[in-house]
Short mmCIF file of C-alpha atoms in Angstrom, two decimals:
data_model
loop_
_atom_site.label_atom_id
_atom_site.label_comp_id
_atom_site.label_asym_id
_atom_site.label_seq_id
_atom_site.Cartn_x
_atom_site.Cartn_y
_atom_site.Cartn_z
CA UNK A 17 0.00 0.00 0.00
CA UNK A 18 1.41 3.42 -0.97
CA UNK A 19 0.99 6.73 0.79
CA UNK A 20 -1.54 7.82 -1.82
CA UNK A 21 -3.84 5.00 -0.68
CA UNK A 22 -4.23 6.72 2.70
CA UNK A 23 -6.43 9.70 3.51
CA UNK A 24 -5.13 10.16 7.06
CA UNK A 25 -1.64 10.58 8.52
CA UNK A 26 1.13 8.36 7.15
CA UNK A 27 4.42 7.44 8.84
CA UNK A 28 7.17 5.28 7.34
CA UNK A 29 10.19 4.19 9.35
CA UNK A 30 13.50 3.39 7.70
CA UNK A 31 12.00 3.60 4.19
CA UNK A 32 13.99 2.87 1.06
CA UNK A 33 15.14 6.04 -0.67
CA UNK A 34 12.74 5.68 -3.60
CA UNK A 35 9.84 4.93 -1.24
CA UNK A 36 10.69 8.01 0.78
CA UNK A 37 10.75 10.10 -2.42
CA UNK A 38 7.35 8.80 -3.51
CA UNK A 39 5.87 9.49 -0.08
CA UNK A 40 7.23 13.03 0.15
CA UNK A 41 6.15 13.81 -3.42
CA UNK A 42 2.66 12.50 -2.68
CA UNK A 43 2.46 14.65 0.45
CA UNK A 44 3.48 17.76 -1.47
CA UNK A 45 0.89 17.02 -4.15
CA UNK A 46 -1.80 16.55 -1.49
CA UNK A 47 -0.91 19.79 0.33
CA UNK A 48 -0.05 17.79 3.42
CA UNK A 49 2.35 18.74 6.18
CA UNK A 50 5.49 16.70 5.39
CA UNK A 51 8.25 15.86 7.86
CA UNK A 52 11.48 13.97 7.22
CA UNK A 53 13.96 12.93 9.88
CA UNK A 54 17.39 11.55 9.11
CA UNK A 55 21.05 12.27 8.54
CA UNK A 56 21.46 15.08 6.07
CA UNK A 57 23.47 18.00 4.78
CA UNK A 58 21.90 21.44 4.29
CA UNK A 59 22.97 23.98 1.67
CA UNK A 60 21.59 27.49 1.28
CA UNK A 61 22.27 29.84 -1.60
CA UNK A 62 20.66 33.26 -1.83
CA UNK A 63 21.36 36.52 -0.04
CA UNK A 64 24.35 34.66 1.40
CA UNK A 65 25.64 31.10 1.20
CA UNK A 66 25.92 28.47 3.92
CA UNK A 67 26.41 24.75 4.39
CA UNK A 68 25.73 22.39 7.27
CA UNK A 69 27.70 19.17 7.15
CA UNK A 70 26.02 15.83 7.80
CA UNK A 71 23.99 15.57 10.98
CA UNK A 72 20.69 14.24 12.32
CA UNK A 73 17.96 16.79 11.55
CA UNK A 74 14.22 17.17 11.30
CA UNK A 75 12.86 18.88 8.19
CA UNK A 76 9.30 20.16 7.89
CA UNK A 77 7.61 21.27 4.67
CA UNK A 78 4.31 23.11 5.02
CA UNK A 79 1.58 23.41 2.38
CA UNK A 80 2.13 27.18 2.18
CA UNK A 81 5.71 26.66 0.96
CA UNK A 82 7.49 27.08 4.29
CA UNK A 83 10.47 24.81 4.99
CA UNK A 84 12.06 24.48 8.46
CA UNK A 85 15.23 22.60 9.37
CA UNK A 86 15.61 21.77 13.07
CA UNK A 87 18.40 20.24 15.10
CA UNK A 88 18.34 18.96 18.67
CA UNK A 89 18.90 22.43 20.13
CA UNK A 90 16.88 25.62 20.44
CA UNK A 91 13.41 26.62 19.32
CA UNK A 92 14.44 28.33 16.09
CA UNK A 93 15.26 26.41 12.90
CA UNK A 94 18.91 26.41 11.83
CA UNK A 95 17.73 27.16 8.30
CA UNK A 96 14.40 27.90 6.69
CA UNK A 97 12.50 29.14 3.68
CA UNK A 98 9.41 31.39 3.95
CA UNK A 99 5.87 30.80 2.67
CA UNK A 100 5.47 30.97 -1.10
CA UNK A 101 8.40 28.71 -1.98
CA UNK A 102 8.08 25.63 -4.20
CA UNK A 103 9.10 22.16 -3.02
CA UNK A 104 10.80 19.50 -5.14
CA UNK A 105 11.97 16.03 -4.12
CA UNK A 106 14.24 13.67 -6.06
CA UNK A 107 16.76 10.86 -5.68
CA UNK A 108 20.39 10.94 -6.78
CA UNK A 109 23.27 8.55 -5.98
CA UNK A 110 21.16 6.65 -3.40
CA UNK A 111 20.38 9.88 -1.53
CA UNK A 112 17.11 11.76 -1.08
CA UNK A 113 17.11 15.47 -1.92
CA UNK A 114 14.50 17.95 -0.83
CA UNK A 115 14.78 21.34 -2.51
CA UNK A 116 12.95 24.54 -1.65
CA UNK A 117 13.10 27.36 -4.18
CA UNK A 118 12.14 31.01 -3.92
CA UNK A 119 12.16 33.21 -7.01
CA UNK A 120 11.94 36.72 -5.49
CA UNK A 121 14.54 37.13 -4.20
CA UNK A 122 16.35 34.17 -5.70
CA UNK A 123 17.01 31.65 -2.91
CA UNK A 124 17.52 27.89 -2.77
CA UNK A 125 17.60 25.52 0.19
CA UNK A 126 18.82 22.00 -0.58
CA UNK A 127 18.63 19.21 2.01
CA UNK A 128 20.37 15.97 1.08
CA UNK A 129 19.55 12.86 3.13
CA UNK A 130 22.15 10.12 3.15
CA UNK A 131 19.89 8.19 5.49
CA UNK A 132 16.14 8.58 6.07
CA UNK A 133 14.93 7.35 9.45
CA UNK A 134 11.31 8.49 9.19
CA UNK A 135 8.92 10.19 6.78
CA UNK A 136 5.50 11.42 7.89
CA UNK A 137 2.56 13.07 6.13
CA UNK A 138 -0.20 14.90 7.95
CA UNK A 139 -3.27 16.07 6.04
CA UNK A 140 -3.99 19.30 7.86
CA UNK A 141 -6.82 21.78 8.07
CA UNK A 142 -6.74 24.70 10.49
CA UNK A 143 -8.77 27.79 9.68
CA UNK A 144 -8.89 29.12 13.23
CA UNK A 145 -7.37 32.49 14.03
CA UNK A 146 -5.15 32.90 17.08
CA UNK A 147 -7.05 34.42 19.99
CA UNK A 148 -4.93 36.14 22.60
CA UNK A 149 -6.14 36.06 26.18
CA UNK A 150 -4.64 37.64 29.25
CA UNK A 151 -3.56 40.86 27.52
CA UNK A 152 -3.26 44.35 28.97
CA UNK A 153 -6.38 45.21 26.98
CA UNK A 154 -8.24 42.43 28.85
CA UNK A 155 -7.04 43.99 32.10
CA UNK A 156 -8.19 47.43 30.97
CA UNK A 157 -11.64 46.14 30.04
CA UNK A 158 -12.01 44.38 33.41
CA UNK A 159 -11.45 47.67 35.22
CA UNK A 160 -13.60 49.74 32.85
CA UNK A 161 -16.49 47.29 33.22
CA UNK A 162 -16.09 47.04 37.00
CA UNK A 163 -14.10 50.03 38.38
CA UNK A 164 -14.59 48.73 41.91
CA UNK A 165 -11.97 46.07 41.15
CA UNK A 166 -9.40 48.84 41.50
CA UNK A 167 -10.99 50.30 44.63
CA UNK A 168 -14.48 51.34 45.77
CA UNK A 169 -15.48 54.70 44.33
CA UNK A 170 -12.95 54.75 41.48
CA UNK A 171 -14.31 56.47 38.35
CA UNK A 172 -12.49 56.04 35.01
CA UNK A 173 -12.41 59.24 32.96
CA UNK A 174 -10.15 58.41 30.01
CA UNK A 175 -7.93 55.75 28.47
CA UNK A 176 -4.63 56.40 26.71
CA UNK A 177 -4.52 59.96 28.10
CA UNK A 178 -1.52 61.71 26.54
CA UNK A 179 1.25 63.16 28.69
CA UNK A 180 4.80 64.28 27.80
CA UNK A 181 5.97 60.94 29.26
CA UNK A 182 3.59 58.84 27.17
CA UNK A 183 0.00 57.63 27.24
CA UNK A 184 -1.61 56.74 30.58
CA UNK A 185 -3.46 53.41 30.43
CA UNK A 186 -6.39 54.62 32.55
CA UNK A 187 -6.91 58.09 33.99
CA UNK A 188 -9.63 58.63 36.57
CA UNK A 189 -10.70 59.94 39.95
CA UNK A 190 -11.03 58.31 43.34
CA UNK A 191 -14.00 58.64 45.68
CA UNK A 192 -12.84 62.06 46.98
CA UNK A 193 -11.98 63.52 43.57
CA UNK A 194 -8.22 63.00 43.50
CA UNK A 195 -6.68 62.30 40.11
CA UNK A 196 -5.56 58.68 39.63
CA UNK A 197 -3.00 57.41 37.13
CA UNK A 198 -3.37 53.67 36.49
CA UNK A 199 -0.57 51.70 34.83
CA UNK A 200 -1.52 48.20 33.63
CA UNK A 201 0.77 45.18 33.31
CA UNK A 202 -0.35 41.70 32.31
CA UNK A 203 2.33 39.82 34.24
CA UNK A 204 4.64 40.04 37.26
CA UNK A 205 6.71 43.22 37.03
CA UNK A 206 9.82 44.78 38.52
CA UNK A 207 11.33 48.23 39.11
CA UNK A 208 10.98 49.35 35.47
CA UNK A 209 7.19 49.38 35.73
CA UNK A 210 7.38 51.49 38.89
CA UNK A 211 9.68 53.98 37.18
CA UNK A 212 7.27 54.18 34.25
CA UNK A 213 4.34 54.91 36.56
CA UNK A 214 6.34 57.56 38.40
CA UNK A 215 7.15 59.32 35.11
CA UNK A 216 3.45 59.44 34.23
CA UNK A 217 2.54 60.85 37.64
CA UNK A 218 5.31 63.49 37.43
CA UNK A 219 4.22 64.47 33.92
CA UNK A 220 0.59 64.82 34.94
CA UNK A 221 1.55 66.92 37.97
CA UNK A 222 3.27 69.34 35.61
CA UNK A 223 0.17 69.44 33.39
CA UNK A 224 -2.21 70.14 36.27
CA UNK A 225 -2.02 72.91 38.86
CA UNK A 226 0.85 72.80 41.30
CA UNK A 227 -1.10 71.65 44.35
CA UNK A 228 -2.99 68.86 42.54
CA UNK A 229 -3.10 65.60 44.47
CA UNK A 230 -2.29 62.73 42.07
CA UNK A 231 -2.21 59.07 42.98
CA UNK A 232 -0.35 56.47 40.97
CA UNK A 233 -1.56 52.86 41.00
CA UNK A 234 0.27 49.96 39.38
CA UNK A 235 -2.05 47.09 38.44
CA UNK A 236 -0.49 43.68 37.74
CA UNK A 237 -0.80 40.08 38.92
CA UNK A 238 2.25 40.58 41.17
CA UNK A 239 5.41 42.62 41.68
CA UNK A 240 8.94 41.82 42.78
CA UNK A 241 10.16 42.76 46.26
CA UNK A 242 12.33 45.49 44.77
CA UNK A 243 9.36 46.93 42.90
CA UNK A 244 7.25 46.88 46.05
CA UNK A 245 9.97 48.78 47.89
CA UNK A 246 10.17 51.43 45.16
CA UNK A 247 6.39 51.87 45.21
CA UNK A 248 6.61 52.73 48.88
CA UNK A 249 9.55 55.10 48.39
CA UNK A 250 7.63 57.10 45.76
CA UNK A 251 4.21 57.00 47.49
CA UNK A 252 2.78 54.87 44.71
CA UNK A 253 0.32 52.02 45.15
CA UNK A 254 -0.16 48.47 43.91
CA UNK A 255 -3.32 46.49 43.17
CA UNK A 256 -3.04 42.80 42.35
CA UNK A 257 -5.34 41.87 39.46
CA UNK A 258 -5.17 39.22 36.76
CA UNK A 259 -6.02 40.13 33.13
CA UNK A 260 -8.70 37.43 32.99
CA UNK A 261 -11.08 36.78 35.86
CA UNK A 262 -11.67 33.33 37.26
CA UNK A 263 -14.46 31.45 35.52
#
């Protein structure tokens, strides 16, 4: 049974070179995700030129033309080609060659396998868009929808209020009418976030009349000990709040 007889994922271990070629070619024709693992060399010719001598590597070819070459280290590929490239596979001198070509600019990535340990095909369909959760915008919306999460009596007046030091995430008033500068952070923060909040408070004090009472509140899930100490030194405050509430 050949790879073309399957409609689902296909994995071949220690395939003959010609069998590996047929399987990879079938995967490319079917717009499948193709992976090849084995001992190979990698040559790149384009904006520069490079060569990786023989080593065990994992190569992935995506239906959109992307090619990624991974080793046993790091999260980034050691070489790659972007979407829009064409894939070609062929055999020569008992070796399997996988070539990725890009025309603009002219670039070529050639992977030559002296030994193929595994070939896999994965018919793939994924039309979902990435949805980010736990962002600073989520945190902002939590406070705007329920200002009491910051403190009772807090009233938001503006978001992204401009100052010479930058835009304030949330500007508002507390229950007795004092101006409040709110700086939002989606994760645990250190002294830099405190310094940023202090700059906003100082800038707003210069904008308003000299005797204006302005509070600065840093909102984040947590702060470091050093950040907590700086908050106290500068008469700034901290409220612990996660970007996404518990379900």
